[in-house]
PDB file of C-alpha atoms and ligand atoms in Angstrom:
ATOM      1  CA  UNK A  14       0.000   0.000   0.000  1.00 45.00           C
ATOM      2  CA  UNK A  15       1.554   3.332  -1.040  1.00 50.00           C
ATOM      3  CA  UNK A  16      -0.961   5.535   0.652  1.00 73.00           C
ATOM      4  CA  UNK A  17       0.098   6.468   4.210  1.00 92.00           C
ATOM      5  CA  UNK A  18      -2.058   5.359   7.096  1.00 97.00           C
ATOM      6  CA  UNK A  19      -4.133   8.014   8.808  1.00 98.00           C
ATOM      7  CA  UNK A  20      -5.294   6.278  11.921  1.00 98.00           C
ATOM      8  CA  UNK A  21      -8.211   7.109  14.229  1.00 98.00           C
ATOM      9  CA  UNK A  22      -8.069   5.365  17.600  1.00 98.00           C
ATOM     10  CA  UNK A  23     -11.361   4.857  19.459  1.00 98.00           C
ATOM     11  CA  UNK A  24     -10.906   4.285  23.193  1.00 98.00           C
ATOM     12  CA  UNK A  25     -12.986   4.462  26.362  1.00 97.00           C
ATOM     13  CA  UNK A  26     -10.276   3.690  28.890  1.00 96.00           C
ATOM     14  CA  UNK A  27      -6.753   4.372  29.964  1.00 96.00           C
ATOM     15  CA  UNK A  28      -5.229   4.130  26.515  1.00 98.00           C
ATOM     16  CA  UNK A  29      -2.235   1.839  26.938  1.00 98.00           C
ATOM     17  CA  UNK A  30      -2.863   0.325  23.499  1.00 98.00           C
ATOM     18  CA  UNK A  31      -3.026   3.817  21.992  1.00 98.00           C
ATOM     19  CA  UNK A  32       0.320   4.487  23.646  1.00 98.00           C
ATOM     20  CA  UNK A  33       1.738   1.260  22.181  1.00 98.00           C
ATOM     21  CA  UNK A  34       0.705   2.359  18.679  1.00 98.00           C
ATOM     22  CA  UNK A  35       2.204   5.823  19.192  1.00 98.00           C
ATOM     23  CA  UNK A  36       5.436   4.205  20.466  1.00 98.00           C
ATOM     24  CA  UNK A  37       5.619   1.860  17.469  1.00 98.00           C
ATOM     25  CA  UNK A  38       5.298   4.828  15.105  1.00 98.00           C
ATOM     26  CA  UNK A  39       7.877   6.884  17.001  1.00 97.00           C
ATOM     27  CA  UNK A  40      10.400   4.060  17.134  1.00 97.00           C
ATOM     28  CA  UNK A  41      10.068   3.429  13.403  1.00 96.00           C
ATOM     29  CA  UNK A  42       8.487  -0.035  13.769  1.00 96.00           C
ATOM     30  CA  UNK A  43       5.399   1.302  12.016  1.00 96.00           C
ATOM     31  CA  UNK A  44       6.307   3.295   8.944  1.00 94.00           C
ATOM     32  CA  UNK A  45       4.245   5.725   6.935  1.00 93.00           C
ATOM     33  CA  UNK A  46       1.570   5.843   9.638  1.00 97.00           C
ATOM     34  CA  UNK A  47       0.156   8.567  11.839  1.00 97.00           C
ATOM     35  CA  UNK A  48      -2.475   8.661  14.572  1.00 98.00           C
ATOM     36  CA  UNK A  49      -4.484  11.652  13.389  1.00 98.00           C
ATOM     37  CA  UNK A  50      -7.237  11.621  16.013  1.00 98.00           C
ATOM     38  CA  UNK A  51      -8.511   9.879  19.125  1.00 98.00           C
ATOM     39  CA  UNK A  52     -12.236   9.570  19.802  1.00 98.00           C
ATOM     40  CA  UNK A  53     -13.696   8.629  23.157  1.00 98.00           C
ATOM     41  CA  UNK A  54     -17.209   8.265  24.547  1.00 98.00           C
ATOM     42  CA  UNK A  55     -15.831   8.866  28.064  1.00 98.00           C
ATOM     43  CA  UNK A  56     -14.906  12.386  29.026  1.00 97.00           C
ATOM     44  CA  UNK A  57     -12.268  11.316  31.545  1.00 98.00           C
ATOM     45  CA  UNK A  58     -10.641   8.594  29.405  1.00 98.00           C
ATOM     46  CA  UNK A  59      -6.881   8.437  29.876  1.00 98.00           C
ATOM     47  CA  UNK A  60      -6.650   7.919  26.115  1.00 98.00           C
ATOM     48  CA  UNK A  61      -7.794  11.530  25.545  1.00 98.00           C
ATOM     49  CA  UNK A  62      -5.007  12.781  27.819  1.00 98.00           C
ATOM     50  CA  UNK A  63      -2.437  10.641  25.997  1.00 98.00           C
ATOM     51  CA  UNK A  64      -3.656  12.084  22.699  1.00 98.00           C
ATOM     52  CA  UNK A  65      -3.395  15.662  23.927  1.00 98.00           C
ATOM     53  CA  UNK A  66       0.059  15.198  25.381  1.00 98.00           C
ATOM     54  CA  UNK A  67       1.201  13.821  22.025  1.00 98.00           C
ATOM     55  CA  UNK A  68      -0.299  16.686  20.037  1.00 98.00           C
ATOM     56  CA  UNK A  69      -3.023  14.439  18.582  1.00 98.00           C
ATOM     57  CA  UNK A  70      -6.551  15.831  18.115  1.00 98.00           C
ATOM     58  CA  UNK A  71      -8.752  14.423  20.886  1.00 98.00           C
ATOM     59  CA  UNK A  72     -12.541  14.242  20.667  1.00 98.00           C
ATOM     60  CA  UNK A  73     -15.076  13.396  23.348  1.00 98.00           C
ATOM     61  CA  UNK A  74     -18.177  12.244  21.472  1.00 98.00           C
ATOM     62  CA  UNK A  75     -20.863  10.614  23.618  1.00 97.00           C
ATOM     63  CA  UNK A  76     -24.270   9.397  22.447  1.00 97.00           C
ATOM     64  CA  UNK A  77     -25.871  10.951  25.561  1.00 96.00           C
ATOM     65  CA  UNK A  78     -25.142  14.376  24.079  1.00 97.00           C
ATOM     66  CA  UNK A  79     -27.082  13.730  20.863  1.00 97.00           C
ATOM     67  CA  UNK A  80     -30.819  13.407  20.445  1.00 97.00           C
ATOM     68  CA  UNK A  81     -30.543  10.367  18.192  1.00 97.00           C
ATOM     69  CA  UNK A  82     -28.106   7.763  16.935  1.00 96.00           C
ATOM     70  CA  UNK A  83     -27.875   9.302  13.448  1.00 97.00           C
ATOM     71  CA  UNK A  84     -26.633  12.622  14.824  1.00 98.00           C
ATOM     72  CA  UNK A  85     -24.123  10.811  17.024  1.00 98.00           C
ATOM     73  CA  UNK A  86     -22.850   8.784  14.051  1.00 98.00           C
ATOM     74  CA  UNK A  87     -22.648  11.930  11.911  1.00 98.00           C
ATOM     75  CA  UNK A  88     -20.506  13.643  14.537  1.00 98.00           C
ATOM     76  CA  UNK A  89     -18.072  10.719  14.399  1.00 98.00           C
ATOM     77  CA  UNK A  90     -18.098  10.559  10.594  1.00 98.00           C
ATOM     78  CA  UNK A  91     -17.420  14.310  10.382  1.00 98.00           C
ATOM     79  CA  UNK A  92     -14.266  13.858  12.460  1.00 98.00           C
ATOM     80  CA  UNK A  93     -13.147  10.853  10.376  1.00 98.00           C
ATOM     81  CA  UNK A  94     -13.706  12.802   7.154  1.00 98.00           C
ATOM     82  CA  UNK A  95     -12.021  15.932   8.481  1.00 98.00           C
ATOM     83  CA  UNK A  96      -8.849  13.959   9.241  1.00 98.00           C
ATOM     84  CA  UNK A  97      -9.076  11.803   6.075  1.00 98.00           C
ATOM     85  CA  UNK A  98      -8.936   8.686   8.249  1.00 98.00           C
ATOM     86  CA  UNK A  99      -8.256   5.441   6.371  1.00 97.00           C
ATOM     87  CA  UNK A 100      -7.851   3.038   9.307  1.00 98.00           C
ATOM     88  CA  UNK A 101      -9.812   2.825  12.563  1.00 98.00           C
ATOM     89  CA  UNK A 102      -8.341   1.068  15.586  1.00 98.00           C
ATOM     90  CA  UNK A 103     -10.665   0.154  18.420  1.00 98.00           C
ATOM     91  CA  UNK A 104      -8.650   0.036  21.610  1.00 98.00           C
ATOM     92  CA  UNK A 105     -10.942  -0.547  24.550  1.00 95.00           C
ATOM     93  CA  UNK A 106     -13.882   1.281  22.941  1.00 96.00           C
ATOM     94  CA  UNK A 107     -16.910   0.085  24.862  1.00 92.00           C
ATOM     95  CA  UNK A 108     -19.575   1.018  22.344  1.00 93.00           C
ATOM     96  CA  UNK A 109     -20.694  -1.010  19.352  1.00 93.00           C
ATOM     97  CA  UNK A 110     -19.957   0.903  16.145  1.00 96.00           C
ATOM     98  CA  UNK A 111     -23.041   1.658  14.072  1.00 96.00           C
ATOM     99  CA  UNK A 112     -23.461  -0.345  10.854  1.00 96.00           C
ATOM    100  CA  UNK A 113     -23.094   2.881   8.856  1.00 97.00           C
ATOM    101  CA  UNK A 114     -19.525   3.316  10.134  1.00 97.00           C
ATOM    102  CA  UNK A 115     -18.681  -0.379   9.751  1.00 97.00           C
ATOM    103  CA  UNK A 116     -19.917  -0.256   6.146  1.00 96.00           C
ATOM    104  CA  UNK A 117     -18.042   2.934   5.326  1.00 97.00           C
ATOM    105  CA  UNK A 118     -14.794   1.476   6.700  1.00 97.00           C
ATOM    106  CA  UNK A 119     -15.368  -2.203   5.863  1.00 95.00           C
ATOM    107  CA  UNK A 120     -12.083  -4.157   6.364  1.00 95.00           C
ATOM    108  CA  UNK A 121     -10.435  -0.966   7.638  1.00 97.00           C
ATOM    109  CA  UNK A 122     -11.407  -1.337  11.288  1.00 98.00           C
ATOM    110  CA  UNK A 123      -9.366  -3.438  13.717  1.00 98.00           C
ATOM    111  CA  UNK A 124     -10.128  -4.339  17.325  1.00 98.00           C
ATOM    112  CA  UNK A 125      -8.014  -5.807  20.100  1.00 98.00           C
ATOM    113  CA  UNK A 126      -9.623  -8.153  22.589  1.00 98.00           C
ATOM    114  CA  UNK A 127      -8.019  -9.569  25.760  1.00 98.00           C
ATOM    115  CA  UNK A 128      -8.923 -13.245  25.166  1.00 98.00           C
ATOM    116  CA  UNK A 129      -8.642 -15.912  22.506  1.00 98.00           C
ATOM    117  CA  UNK A 130     -11.713 -15.198  20.385  1.00 97.00           C
ATOM    118  CA  UNK A 131     -14.183 -16.610  19.534  1.00 96.00           C
ATOM    119  CA  UNK A 132     -14.160 -17.597  23.209  1.00 97.00           C
ATOM    120  CA  UNK A 133     -14.908 -14.980  25.865  1.00 97.00           C
ATOM    121  CA  UNK A 134     -16.074 -12.175  23.588  1.00 96.00           C
ATOM    122  CA  UNK A 135     -19.339 -10.302  23.146  1.00 92.00           C
ATOM    123  CA  UNK A 136     -21.340  -7.701  25.006  1.00 89.00           C
ATOM    124  CA  UNK A 137     -20.231  -7.271  28.615  1.00 90.00           C
ATOM    125  CA  UNK A 138     -16.944  -9.081  27.978  1.00 94.00           C
ATOM    126  CA  UNK A 139     -14.516  -6.297  28.733  1.00 93.00           C
ATOM    127  CA  UNK A 140     -11.921  -5.470  31.367  1.00 94.00           C
ATOM    128  CA  UNK A 141     -11.665  -7.832  34.305  1.00 97.00           C
ATOM    129  CA  UNK A 142     -14.978  -9.513  33.375  1.00 97.00           C
ATOM    130  CA  UNK A 143     -13.147 -11.343  30.592  1.00 98.00           C
ATOM    131  CA  UNK A 144     -10.339 -12.625  32.801  1.00 98.00           C
ATOM    132  CA  UNK A 145     -12.746 -13.618  35.583  1.00 98.00           C
ATOM    133  CA  UNK A 146     -14.772 -15.660  33.084  1.00 98.00           C
ATOM    134  CA  UNK A 147     -11.624 -17.348  31.735  1.00 98.00           C
ATOM    135  CA  UNK A 148     -10.417 -18.336  35.220  1.00 98.00           C
ATOM    136  CA  UNK A 149     -13.866 -19.485  36.378  1.00 97.00           C
ATOM    137  CA  UNK A 150     -14.244 -21.710  33.345  1.00 97.00           C
ATOM    138  CA  UNK A 151     -11.026 -23.538  34.198  1.00 97.00           C
ATOM    139  CA  UNK A 152      -9.144 -22.629  31.016  1.00 97.00           C
ATOM    140  CA  UNK A 153      -5.421 -23.325  31.043  1.00 97.00           C
ATOM    141  CA  UNK A 154      -4.559 -20.711  28.440  1.00 98.00           C
ATOM    142  CA  UNK A 155      -5.796 -17.310  27.421  1.00 98.00           C
ATOM    143  CA  UNK A 156      -4.344 -14.530  25.296  1.00 98.00           C
ATOM    144  CA  UNK A 157      -5.134 -11.624  23.033  1.00 98.00           C
ATOM    145  CA  UNK A 158      -6.715 -11.317  19.604  1.00 98.00           C
ATOM    146  CA  UNK A 159      -6.595  -8.649  16.906  1.00 98.00           C
ATOM    147  CA  UNK A 160      -9.394  -8.970  14.380  1.00 97.00           C
ATOM    148  CA  UNK A 161     -11.226  -7.090  11.678  1.00 97.00           C
ATOM    149  CA  UNK A 162     -14.458  -5.589  12.916  1.00 97.00           C
ATOM    150  CA  UNK A 163     -17.918  -6.376  11.595  1.00 94.00           C
ATOM    151  CA  UNK A 164     -21.356  -5.425  12.906  1.00 92.00           C
ATOM    152  CA  UNK A 165     -21.165  -7.702  15.988  1.00 91.00           C
ATOM    153  CA  UNK A 166     -19.246  -7.281  19.244  1.00 91.00           C
ATOM    154  CA  UNK A 167     -15.773  -8.892  19.139  1.00 93.00           C
ATOM    155  CA  UNK A 168     -16.510 -10.564  15.825  1.00 93.00           C
ATOM    156  CA  UNK A 169     -14.832 -10.701  12.411  1.00 95.00           C
ATOM    157  CA  UNK A 170     -11.830 -12.355  10.740  1.00 95.00           C
ATOM    158  CA  UNK A 171      -8.868 -12.874  13.074  1.00 96.00           C
ATOM    159  CA  UNK A 172      -5.518 -11.311  12.143  1.00 97.00           C
ATOM    160  CA  UNK A 173      -3.218 -12.249  15.044  1.00 97.00           C
ATOM    161  CA  UNK A 174      -3.597 -14.202  18.277  1.00 98.00           C
ATOM    162  CA  UNK A 175      -1.019 -14.873  20.933  1.00 98.00           C
ATOM    163  CA  UNK A 176      -1.525 -17.018  24.008  1.00 98.00           C
ATOM    164  CA  UNK A 177      -0.280 -17.188  27.608  1.00 98.00           C
ATOM    165  CA  UNK A 178      -0.498 -19.977  30.152  1.00 98.00           C
ATOM    166  CA  UNK A 179      -2.477 -19.422  33.313  1.00 98.00           C
ATOM    167  CA  UNK A 180      -0.628 -19.949  36.590  1.00 97.00           C
ATOM    168  CA  UNK A 181      -2.371 -22.073  39.221  1.00 95.00           C
ATOM    169  CA  UNK A 182      -2.820 -19.017  41.438  1.00 96.00           C
ATOM    170  CA  UNK A 183      -3.790 -16.676  38.575  1.00 97.00           C
ATOM    171  CA  UNK A 184      -6.098 -13.779  39.465  1.00 98.00           C
ATOM    172  CA  UNK A 185      -8.107 -11.649  37.019  1.00 98.00           C
ATOM    173  CA  UNK A 186      -5.717  -8.790  37.781  1.00 98.00           C
ATOM    174  CA  UNK A 187      -2.524 -10.792  37.180  1.00 98.00           C
ATOM    175  CA  UNK A 188      -3.938 -12.256  33.989  1.00 98.00           C
ATOM    176  CA  UNK A 189      -4.922  -8.803  32.748  1.00 98.00           C
ATOM    177  CA  UNK A 190      -1.364  -7.601  33.315  1.00 98.00           C
ATOM    178  CA  UNK A 191       0.156 -10.531  31.401  1.00 98.00           C
ATOM    179  CA  UNK A 192      -2.259 -10.132  28.509  1.00 98.00           C
ATOM    180  CA  UNK A 193      -1.791  -6.379  28.220  1.00 98.00           C
ATOM    181  CA  UNK A 194       1.898  -7.030  27.562  1.00 98.00           C
ATOM    182  CA  UNK A 195       0.916  -9.238  24.627  1.00 98.00           C
ATOM    183  CA  UNK A 196      -1.615  -6.679  23.399  1.00 98.00           C
ATOM    184  CA  UNK A 197       0.996  -3.956  23.226  1.00 98.00           C
ATOM    185  CA  UNK A 198       3.113  -6.228  21.047  1.00 98.00           C
ATOM    186  CA  UNK A 199       0.534  -7.707  18.685  1.00 98.00           C
ATOM    187  CA  UNK A 200      -1.556  -4.600  18.000  1.00 98.00           C
ATOM    188  CA  UNK A 201       1.319  -2.730  16.320  1.00 98.00           C
ATOM    189  CA  UNK A 202       2.243  -5.977  14.509  1.00 98.00           C
ATOM    190  CA  UNK A 203      -1.265  -6.261  13.099  1.00 98.00           C
ATOM    191  CA  UNK A 204      -1.251  -2.614  12.004  1.00 98.00           C
ATOM    192  CA  UNK A 205       2.074  -3.259  10.288  1.00 97.00           C
ATOM    193  CA  UNK A 206       0.576  -6.180   8.341  1.00 96.00           C
ATOM    194  CA  UNK A 207      -2.271  -3.892   7.343  1.00 96.00           C
ATOM    195  CA  UNK A 208       0.072  -1.042   6.369  1.00 94.00           C
ATOM    196  CA  UNK A 209       2.108  -3.398   4.208  1.00 92.00           C
ATOM    197  CA  UNK A 210      -1.011  -4.583   2.409  1.00 91.00           C
ATOM    198  CA  UNK A 211      -0.509  -8.109   3.740  1.00 91.00           C
ATOM    199  CA  UNK A 212      -4.070  -8.604   4.859  1.00 89.00           C
ATOM    200  CA  UNK A 213      -6.232  -9.818   2.028  1.00 84.00           C
ATOM    201  CA  UNK A 214      -9.792 -10.838   2.539  1.00 79.00           C
ATOM    202  CA  UNK A 215     -11.136 -13.683   0.435  1.00 73.00           C
ATOM    203  CA  UNK A 216     -14.571 -14.914   1.381  1.00 62.00           C
ATOM    204  CA  UNK A 217     -13.985 -13.722   4.940  1.00 59.00           C
ATOM    205  CA  UNK A 218     -10.778 -15.784   5.265  1.00 59.00           C
ATOM    206  CA  UNK A 219      -7.634 -13.823   5.931  1.00 64.00           C
ATOM    207  CA  UNK A 220      -4.578 -14.592   3.776  1.00 61.00           C
ATOM    208  CA  UNK A 221      -1.313 -13.272   5.195  1.00 60.00           C
TER     209      UNK A 221
HETATM  210  C1  LIG B 100      -7.588  -3.839  26.423  1.00 92.59           C
HETATM  211  O1  LIG B 100      -7.472  -4.914  27.292  1.00 92.59           O
HETATM  212  C2  LIG B 100      -8.206  -4.260  25.127  1.00 92.59           C
HETATM  213  O2  LIG B 100      -7.904  -5.561  24.772  1.00 92.59           O
HETATM  214  C3  LIG B 100      -9.673  -4.147  25.415  1.00 92.59           C
HETATM  215  O3  LIG B 100      -9.787  -3.013  26.258  1.00 92.59           O
HETATM  216  C4  LIG B 100      -8.561  -2.810  26.947  1.00 92.59           C
HETATM  217  C5  LIG B 100      -8.103  -1.412  26.696  1.00 92.59           C
HETATM  218  O4  LIG B 100      -6.993  -1.068  27.479  1.00 92.59           O
HETATM  219  N1  LIG B 100     -10.443  -4.098  24.206  1.00 92.59           N
HETATM  220  P1  LIG B 100      -6.229   0.295  27.228  1.00 92.59           P
HETATM  221  O5  LIG B 100      -7.242   1.421  27.406  1.00 92.59           O
HETATM  222  O6  LIG B 100      -5.673   0.259  25.839  1.00 92.59           O
HETATM  223  O7  LIG B 100      -5.171   0.358  28.267  1.00 92.59           O
END
């Protein structure tokens, strides 16, 4: 792909994955790429602070502040158009994207999830809830997944997964810590594959 990547990161939380992407760009691991804006539905999201301190445009756009879903979606689309965004990264964004945005950016939206999808994904599966569910179900391994986003929560063709073993005394908190380390490694790797045009979709199967 010759065209440079203009990335929008959507985040509701502290923003460590946003930071990992920024670091990968700054260190030269991710070439020809720029985070052009960060969008959050939470006013106090750490991700917005990270954006501001890196000179990246930061937007708080919450559905509560719009009278209907169409106006909320339009506000997001206006920002994406304004910055000529050509890749969206969901990084702990706790809202389902509207079909209109998924359609407009089909195969140009990635998400990172702190488990080995298709297990332990879906509505309500975020933060420590995921790791609690993994431990309670007696799994011996968990991990992180980067996938292309479709209209469903945590669903779409998988790009990269990496696993970790659970320790016998694993807690949701310790597992979260281990998995975040993996996330910060594989999310930039997946963006690199995308930037290099190495992700090709054929009948919903990813060829690398
Ligand atoms: C990560 O665990 C990610 O997998 C999930 O939400 C969390 C976001 O963490 N989708 P952070 O805000 O990037 O630190």
